[in-house]
Coordinates of C-alpha atoms in Angstrom, one line a residue:
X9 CA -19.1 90.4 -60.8
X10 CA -22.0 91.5 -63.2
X11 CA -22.4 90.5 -66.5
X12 CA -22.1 92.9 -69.8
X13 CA -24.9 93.0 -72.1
X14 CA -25.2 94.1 -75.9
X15 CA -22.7 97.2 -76.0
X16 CA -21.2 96.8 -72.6
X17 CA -19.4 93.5 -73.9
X18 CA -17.5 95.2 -76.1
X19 CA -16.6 97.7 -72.9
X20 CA -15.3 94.4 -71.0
X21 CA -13.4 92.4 -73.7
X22 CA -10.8 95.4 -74.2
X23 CA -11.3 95.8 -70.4
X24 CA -10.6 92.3 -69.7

């Protein structure tokens, strides 16, 4: 699994 970074964490946490 690869990490998000800067905007991409806010991708995953809605994503999660």
């Amino acid at each position: 699994m690869l990490l998000p970074k800067g905007s991409e964490l806010r991708f995953f946490k809605p994503c999660s």
